[in-house]
Coordinates of C-alpha atoms and ligand atoms in Angstrom, one line a residue:
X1 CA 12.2 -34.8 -37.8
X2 CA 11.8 -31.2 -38.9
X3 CA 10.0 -30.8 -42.1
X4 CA 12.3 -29.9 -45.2
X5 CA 11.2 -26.9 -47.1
X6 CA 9.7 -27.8 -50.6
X7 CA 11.7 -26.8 -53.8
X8 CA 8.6 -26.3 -56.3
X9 CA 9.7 -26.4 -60.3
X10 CA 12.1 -24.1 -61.5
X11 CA 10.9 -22.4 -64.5
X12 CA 12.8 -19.5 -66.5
X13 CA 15.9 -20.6 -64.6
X14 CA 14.3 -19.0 -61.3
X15 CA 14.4 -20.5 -58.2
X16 CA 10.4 -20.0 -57.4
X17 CA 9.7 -18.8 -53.7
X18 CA 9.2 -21.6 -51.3
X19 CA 7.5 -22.0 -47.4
X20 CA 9.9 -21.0 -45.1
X21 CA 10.7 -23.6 -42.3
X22 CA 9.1 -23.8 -39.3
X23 CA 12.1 -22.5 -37.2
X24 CA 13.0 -20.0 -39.6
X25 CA 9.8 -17.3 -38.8
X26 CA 10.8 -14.8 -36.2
X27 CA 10.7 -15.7 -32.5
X28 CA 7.6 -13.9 -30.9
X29 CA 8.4 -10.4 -30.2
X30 CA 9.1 -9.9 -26.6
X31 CA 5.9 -8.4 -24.6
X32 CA 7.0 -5.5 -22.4
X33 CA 7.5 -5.8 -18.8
X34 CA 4.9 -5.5 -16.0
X35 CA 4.2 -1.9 -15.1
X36 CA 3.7 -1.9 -11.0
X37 CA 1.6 1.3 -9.7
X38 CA 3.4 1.1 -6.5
X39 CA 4.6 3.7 -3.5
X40 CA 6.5 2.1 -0.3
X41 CA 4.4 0.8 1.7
X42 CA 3.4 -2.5 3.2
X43 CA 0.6 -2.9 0.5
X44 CA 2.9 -1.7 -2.7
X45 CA 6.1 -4.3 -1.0
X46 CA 3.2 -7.0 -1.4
X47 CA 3.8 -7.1 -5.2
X48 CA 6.9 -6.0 -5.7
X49 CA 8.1 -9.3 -3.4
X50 CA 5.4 -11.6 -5.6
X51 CA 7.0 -10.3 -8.9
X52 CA 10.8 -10.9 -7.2
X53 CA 10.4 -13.9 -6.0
X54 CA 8.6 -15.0 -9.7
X55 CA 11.6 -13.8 -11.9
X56 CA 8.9 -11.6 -13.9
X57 CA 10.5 -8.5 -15.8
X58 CA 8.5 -5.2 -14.1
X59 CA 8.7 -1.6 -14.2
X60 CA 8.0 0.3 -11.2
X61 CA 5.7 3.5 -11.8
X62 CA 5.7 5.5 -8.5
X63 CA 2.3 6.8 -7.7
X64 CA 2.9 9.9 -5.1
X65 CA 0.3 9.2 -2.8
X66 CA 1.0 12.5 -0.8
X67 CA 1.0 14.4 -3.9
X68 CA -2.7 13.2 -4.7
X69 CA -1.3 11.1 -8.2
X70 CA -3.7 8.6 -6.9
X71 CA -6.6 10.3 -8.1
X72 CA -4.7 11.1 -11.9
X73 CA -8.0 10.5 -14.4
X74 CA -4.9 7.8 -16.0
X75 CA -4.5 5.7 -12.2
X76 CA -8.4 6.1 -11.5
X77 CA -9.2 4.1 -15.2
X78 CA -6.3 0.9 -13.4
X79 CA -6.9 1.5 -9.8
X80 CA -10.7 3.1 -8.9
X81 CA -10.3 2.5 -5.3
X82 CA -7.4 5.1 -5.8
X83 CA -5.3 3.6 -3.6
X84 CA -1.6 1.4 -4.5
X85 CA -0.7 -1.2 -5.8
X86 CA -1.6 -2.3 -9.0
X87 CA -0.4 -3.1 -12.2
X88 CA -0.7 -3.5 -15.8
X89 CA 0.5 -7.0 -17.9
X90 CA 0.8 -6.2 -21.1
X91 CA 0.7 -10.3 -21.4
X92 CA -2.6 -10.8 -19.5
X93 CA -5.2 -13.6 -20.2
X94 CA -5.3 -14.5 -24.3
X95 CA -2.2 -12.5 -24.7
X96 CA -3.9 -9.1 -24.3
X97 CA -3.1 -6.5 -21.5
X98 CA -4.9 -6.7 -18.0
X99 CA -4.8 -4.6 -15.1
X100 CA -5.4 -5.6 -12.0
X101 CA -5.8 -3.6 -8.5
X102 CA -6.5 -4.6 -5.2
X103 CA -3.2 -6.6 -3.3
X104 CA -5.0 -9.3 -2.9
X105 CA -6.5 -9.7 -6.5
X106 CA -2.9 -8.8 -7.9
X107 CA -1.1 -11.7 -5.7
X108 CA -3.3 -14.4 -6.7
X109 CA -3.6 -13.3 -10.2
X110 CA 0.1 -13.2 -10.3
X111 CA -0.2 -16.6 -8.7
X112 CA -2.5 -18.3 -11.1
X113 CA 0.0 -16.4 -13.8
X114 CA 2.9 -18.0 -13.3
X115 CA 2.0 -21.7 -11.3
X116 CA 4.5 -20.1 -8.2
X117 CA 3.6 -19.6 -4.7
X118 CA -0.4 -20.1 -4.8
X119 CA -0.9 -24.0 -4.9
X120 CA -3.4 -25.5 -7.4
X121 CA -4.2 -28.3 -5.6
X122 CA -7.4 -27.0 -3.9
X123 CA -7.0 -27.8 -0.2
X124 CA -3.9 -26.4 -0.6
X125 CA -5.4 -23.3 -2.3
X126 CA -8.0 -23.0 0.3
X127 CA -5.4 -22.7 2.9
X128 CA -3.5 -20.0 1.1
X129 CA -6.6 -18.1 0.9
X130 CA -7.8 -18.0 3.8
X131 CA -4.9 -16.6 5.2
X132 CA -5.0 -14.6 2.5
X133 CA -8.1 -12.9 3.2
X134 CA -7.3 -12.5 6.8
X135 CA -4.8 -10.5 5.8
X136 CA -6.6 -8.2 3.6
X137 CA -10.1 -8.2 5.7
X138 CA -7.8 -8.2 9.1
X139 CA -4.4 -7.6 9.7
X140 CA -4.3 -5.1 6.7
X141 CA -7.1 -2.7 7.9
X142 CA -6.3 -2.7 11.8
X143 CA -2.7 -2.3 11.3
X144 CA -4.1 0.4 9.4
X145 CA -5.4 2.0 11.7
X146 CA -3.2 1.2 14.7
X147 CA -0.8 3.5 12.5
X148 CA -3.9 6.2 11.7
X149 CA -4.0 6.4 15.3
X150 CA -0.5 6.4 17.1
X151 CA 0.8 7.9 14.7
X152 CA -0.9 10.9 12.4
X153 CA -4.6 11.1 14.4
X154 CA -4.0 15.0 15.2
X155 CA -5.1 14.7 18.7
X156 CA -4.2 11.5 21.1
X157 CA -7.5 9.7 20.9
X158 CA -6.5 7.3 23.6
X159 CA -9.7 4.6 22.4
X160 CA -8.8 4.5 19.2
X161 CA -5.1 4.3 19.9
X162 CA -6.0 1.1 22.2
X163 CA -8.8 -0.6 20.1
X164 CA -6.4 -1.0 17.5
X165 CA -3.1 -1.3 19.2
X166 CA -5.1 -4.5 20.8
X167 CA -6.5 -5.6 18.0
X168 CA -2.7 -5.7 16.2
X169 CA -1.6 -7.6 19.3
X170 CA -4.3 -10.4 19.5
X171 CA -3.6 -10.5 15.4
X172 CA 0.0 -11.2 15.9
X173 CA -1.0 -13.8 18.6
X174 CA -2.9 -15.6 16.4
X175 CA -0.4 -15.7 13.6
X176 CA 2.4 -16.9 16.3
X177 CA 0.3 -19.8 17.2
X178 CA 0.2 -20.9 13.7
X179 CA 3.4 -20.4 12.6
X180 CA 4.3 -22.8 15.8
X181 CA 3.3 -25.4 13.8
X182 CA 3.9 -24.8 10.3
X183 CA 6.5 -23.2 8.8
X184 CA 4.6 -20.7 7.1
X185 CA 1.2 -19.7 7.5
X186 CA -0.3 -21.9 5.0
X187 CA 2.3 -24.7 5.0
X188 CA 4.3 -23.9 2.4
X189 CA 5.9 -20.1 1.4
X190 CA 2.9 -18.7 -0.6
X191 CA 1.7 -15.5 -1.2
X192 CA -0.3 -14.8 2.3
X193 CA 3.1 -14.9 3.7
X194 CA 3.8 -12.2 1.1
X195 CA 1.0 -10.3 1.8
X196 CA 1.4 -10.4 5.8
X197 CA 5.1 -9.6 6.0
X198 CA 5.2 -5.9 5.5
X199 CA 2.9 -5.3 8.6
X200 CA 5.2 -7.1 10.6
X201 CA 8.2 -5.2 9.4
X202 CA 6.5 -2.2 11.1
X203 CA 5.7 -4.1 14.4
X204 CA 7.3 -1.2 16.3
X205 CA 5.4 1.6 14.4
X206 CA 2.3 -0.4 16.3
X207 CA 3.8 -1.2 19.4
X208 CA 4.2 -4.3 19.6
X209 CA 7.1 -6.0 20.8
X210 CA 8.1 -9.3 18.1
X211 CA 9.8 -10.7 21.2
X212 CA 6.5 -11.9 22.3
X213 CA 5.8 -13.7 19.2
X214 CA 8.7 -15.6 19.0
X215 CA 7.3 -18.2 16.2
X216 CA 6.5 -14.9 14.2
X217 CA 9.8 -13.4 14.9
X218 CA 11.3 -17.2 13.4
X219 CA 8.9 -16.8 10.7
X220 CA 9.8 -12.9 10.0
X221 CA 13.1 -13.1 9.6
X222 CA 13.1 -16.0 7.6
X223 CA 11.3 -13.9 4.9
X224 CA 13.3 -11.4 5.4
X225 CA 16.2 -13.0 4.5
X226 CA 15.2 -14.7 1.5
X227 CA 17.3 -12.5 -1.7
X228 CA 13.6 -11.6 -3.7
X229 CA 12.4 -10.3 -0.9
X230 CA 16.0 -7.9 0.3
X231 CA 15.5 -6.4 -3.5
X232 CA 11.7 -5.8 -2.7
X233 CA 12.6 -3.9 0.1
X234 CA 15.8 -1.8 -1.1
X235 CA 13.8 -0.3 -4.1
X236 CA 13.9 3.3 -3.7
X237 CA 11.6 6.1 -4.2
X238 CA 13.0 9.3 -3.3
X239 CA 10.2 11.3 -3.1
X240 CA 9.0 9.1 -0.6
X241 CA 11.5 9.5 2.0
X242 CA 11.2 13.3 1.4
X243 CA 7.1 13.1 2.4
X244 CA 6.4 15.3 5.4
X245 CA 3.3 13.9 7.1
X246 CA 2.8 16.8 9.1
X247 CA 2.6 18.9 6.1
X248 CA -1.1 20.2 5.9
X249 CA -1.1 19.6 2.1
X250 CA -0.4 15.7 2.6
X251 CA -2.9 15.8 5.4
X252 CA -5.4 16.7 3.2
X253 CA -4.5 14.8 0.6
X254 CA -4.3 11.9 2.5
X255 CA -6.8 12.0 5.2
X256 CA -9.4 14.3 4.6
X257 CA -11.5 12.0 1.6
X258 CA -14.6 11.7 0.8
X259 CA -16.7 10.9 -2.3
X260 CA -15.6 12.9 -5.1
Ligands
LIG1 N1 -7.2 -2.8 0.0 C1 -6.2 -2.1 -0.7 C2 -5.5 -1.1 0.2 C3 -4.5 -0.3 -0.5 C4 -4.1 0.9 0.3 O1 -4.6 1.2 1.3 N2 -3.1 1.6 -0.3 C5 -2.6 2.8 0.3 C6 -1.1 2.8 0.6 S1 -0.7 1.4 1.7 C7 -2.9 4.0 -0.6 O2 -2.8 3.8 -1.8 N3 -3.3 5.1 -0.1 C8 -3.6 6.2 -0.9 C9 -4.7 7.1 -0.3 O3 -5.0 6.9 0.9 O4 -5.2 7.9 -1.0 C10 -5.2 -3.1 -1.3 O5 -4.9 -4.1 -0.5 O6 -4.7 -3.0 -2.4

C-alpha cells in the first residue's frame, strides 16, 4: 500500500509543508525523439525499417548526399565516415545522448535498445550476426558496386560490370538456399533481414532476375508486405527524386573522393 503523506504539528494554526507522495512528483519529462541522418537509399531504409518495426518516435533529418551535406563539419562530428545513416538518441546508454553511425552498429544498437529483433540468447545472436556481417562486409559493398558499374561508371567497363554483376548473382544464390530452409535468414525476422532487404528491392538495377531465386523472392515479398516496413519505404525526400546523376556537380561530389 502507498505510503500516506505525513501531517507534521501544526503550529500558529498553519498547516506546516509536508513530503509530497510518491505519485504526486511529475512524470519524467518526455526525451525527444530519435534524430535519423538518413537519405533513400538501401543503407538509410535499413534504419528507418529497424525504428518502424520498434514503435520508436524518430525524426528524419535528410542529409543531401548529392549536395555534399555529408561532409557538413555538424554530420562529420556523428558520422566521420561521411556517409548515411546514422542517428542521434537523445535517450542513449545512462539516459545521455549517443550517436551512432555505421548500419550495422545502428541496427544492433537499436536492437540491444529495445530487446526487439536481435535475439539475446547467444546462439541465436550469433546467427543474426553473421548474417549480419555478410551483409555489411558482402552483399552491401558488391551490390555497391554492381550499381557503380552498370550504372554511373562513365565509360562501359565490361570487367567491372561482370565481376560484380556475378558476384550479386552468386550472393543472391547463397541467400536463396538459406531462405529454403528457414524462414528468414537467421530463423526468426531480425535485423539482418532488415539490413539485406533494400539490395533486393533493387534486384533489377543489378541485373538479376528474383525469378531465379524463388525462396528469396518468398522471403522478399514477405518483408515487403509487412506495414513497418510499407511506411519505411513511402517516406519521401523530395530533393532526392530531383537528383540528376549525370549532373557533373553530383559526380563530383559523389565519386570523385579522396582524403580531405
Ligand atoms: N558502411 C556504411 C555505408 C553507408 C553508405 O555507403 N552510405 C551511402 C549512401 S547508401 C552514402 O552516404 N554515400 C555518401 C557519399 O558517398 O559521400 C553503412 O553501412 O552505414
Amino acid at each position: 500500500m502507498p505510503r500516506s503523506p505525513r501531517k507534521s504539528s501544526v503550529k500558529s494554526g498553519k498547516v506546516a509543508k509536508v513530503a509530497k507522495p510518491k505519485s504526486a512528483k511529475r512524470p519524467p519529462r518526455r526525451k525527444p525523439p530519435i534524430k535519423l541522418y538518413y537519405w533513400p537509399t538501401p543503407n538509410g531504409w535499413k534504419i528507418s525499417i529497424m525504428l518502424e518495426e520498434c514503435g520508436l518516435p524518430y525524426v528524419v533529418r535528410p542529409i543531401d548526399i548529392s549536395k555534399g551535406e555529408q561532409f557538413s563539419p555538424h554530420f562529420l562530428a556523428i558520422s566521420p565516415n561521411n556517409r548515411i545513416p546514422a542517428i542521434v538518441d537523445p535517450d542513449g546508454p545512462g539516459g545521455r545522448p549517443i550517436a551512432v553511425f555505421e548500419s550495422g552498429a545502428i541496427l544492433q544498437y537499436l536492437g540491444r535498445k529495445t530487446g526487439k529483433f536481435y535475439p539475446r540468447e547467444e546462439r541465436a545472436r550469433v546467427a543474426v550476426d553473421e548474417w549480419l556481417f555478410w551483409q555489411m562486409g558482402g552483399l552491401g559493398p558488391m551490390a555497391g558496386q554492381a550499381n557503380h558499374f552498370r550504372n554511373y561508371a562513365p565509360e562501359k567497363v565490361a570487367y567491372g560490370i561482370t565481376r560484380y554483376t556475378n558476384e550479386v548473382n552468386r550472393l543472391f544464390g547463397v541467400m536463396n538456399t538459406q531462405l529454403a530452409v528457414r524462414e528468414f535468414l537467421a530463423g526468426r525476422y531480425s535485423i539482418a533481414d532488415m539490413a539485406c532487404v533494400g539490395w533486393v528491392r533493387l534486384a533489377e538495377r543489378m541485373e538479376q532476375d528474383l525469378a531465379q531465386f524463388p525462396h528469396l523472392k518468398r522471403w522478399f515479398e514477405a518483408i515487403r508486405a509487412r506495414p513497418a516496413v510499407k511506411r519505411a519505404f513511402a517516406i519521401r525526400v523530395e530533393a532526392a527524386s530531383a537528383v540528376d546523376m549525370h549532373d557533373p556537380k553530383v559526380r563530383a561530389i559523389l565519386f570523385g573522393q579522396t582524403a580531405r
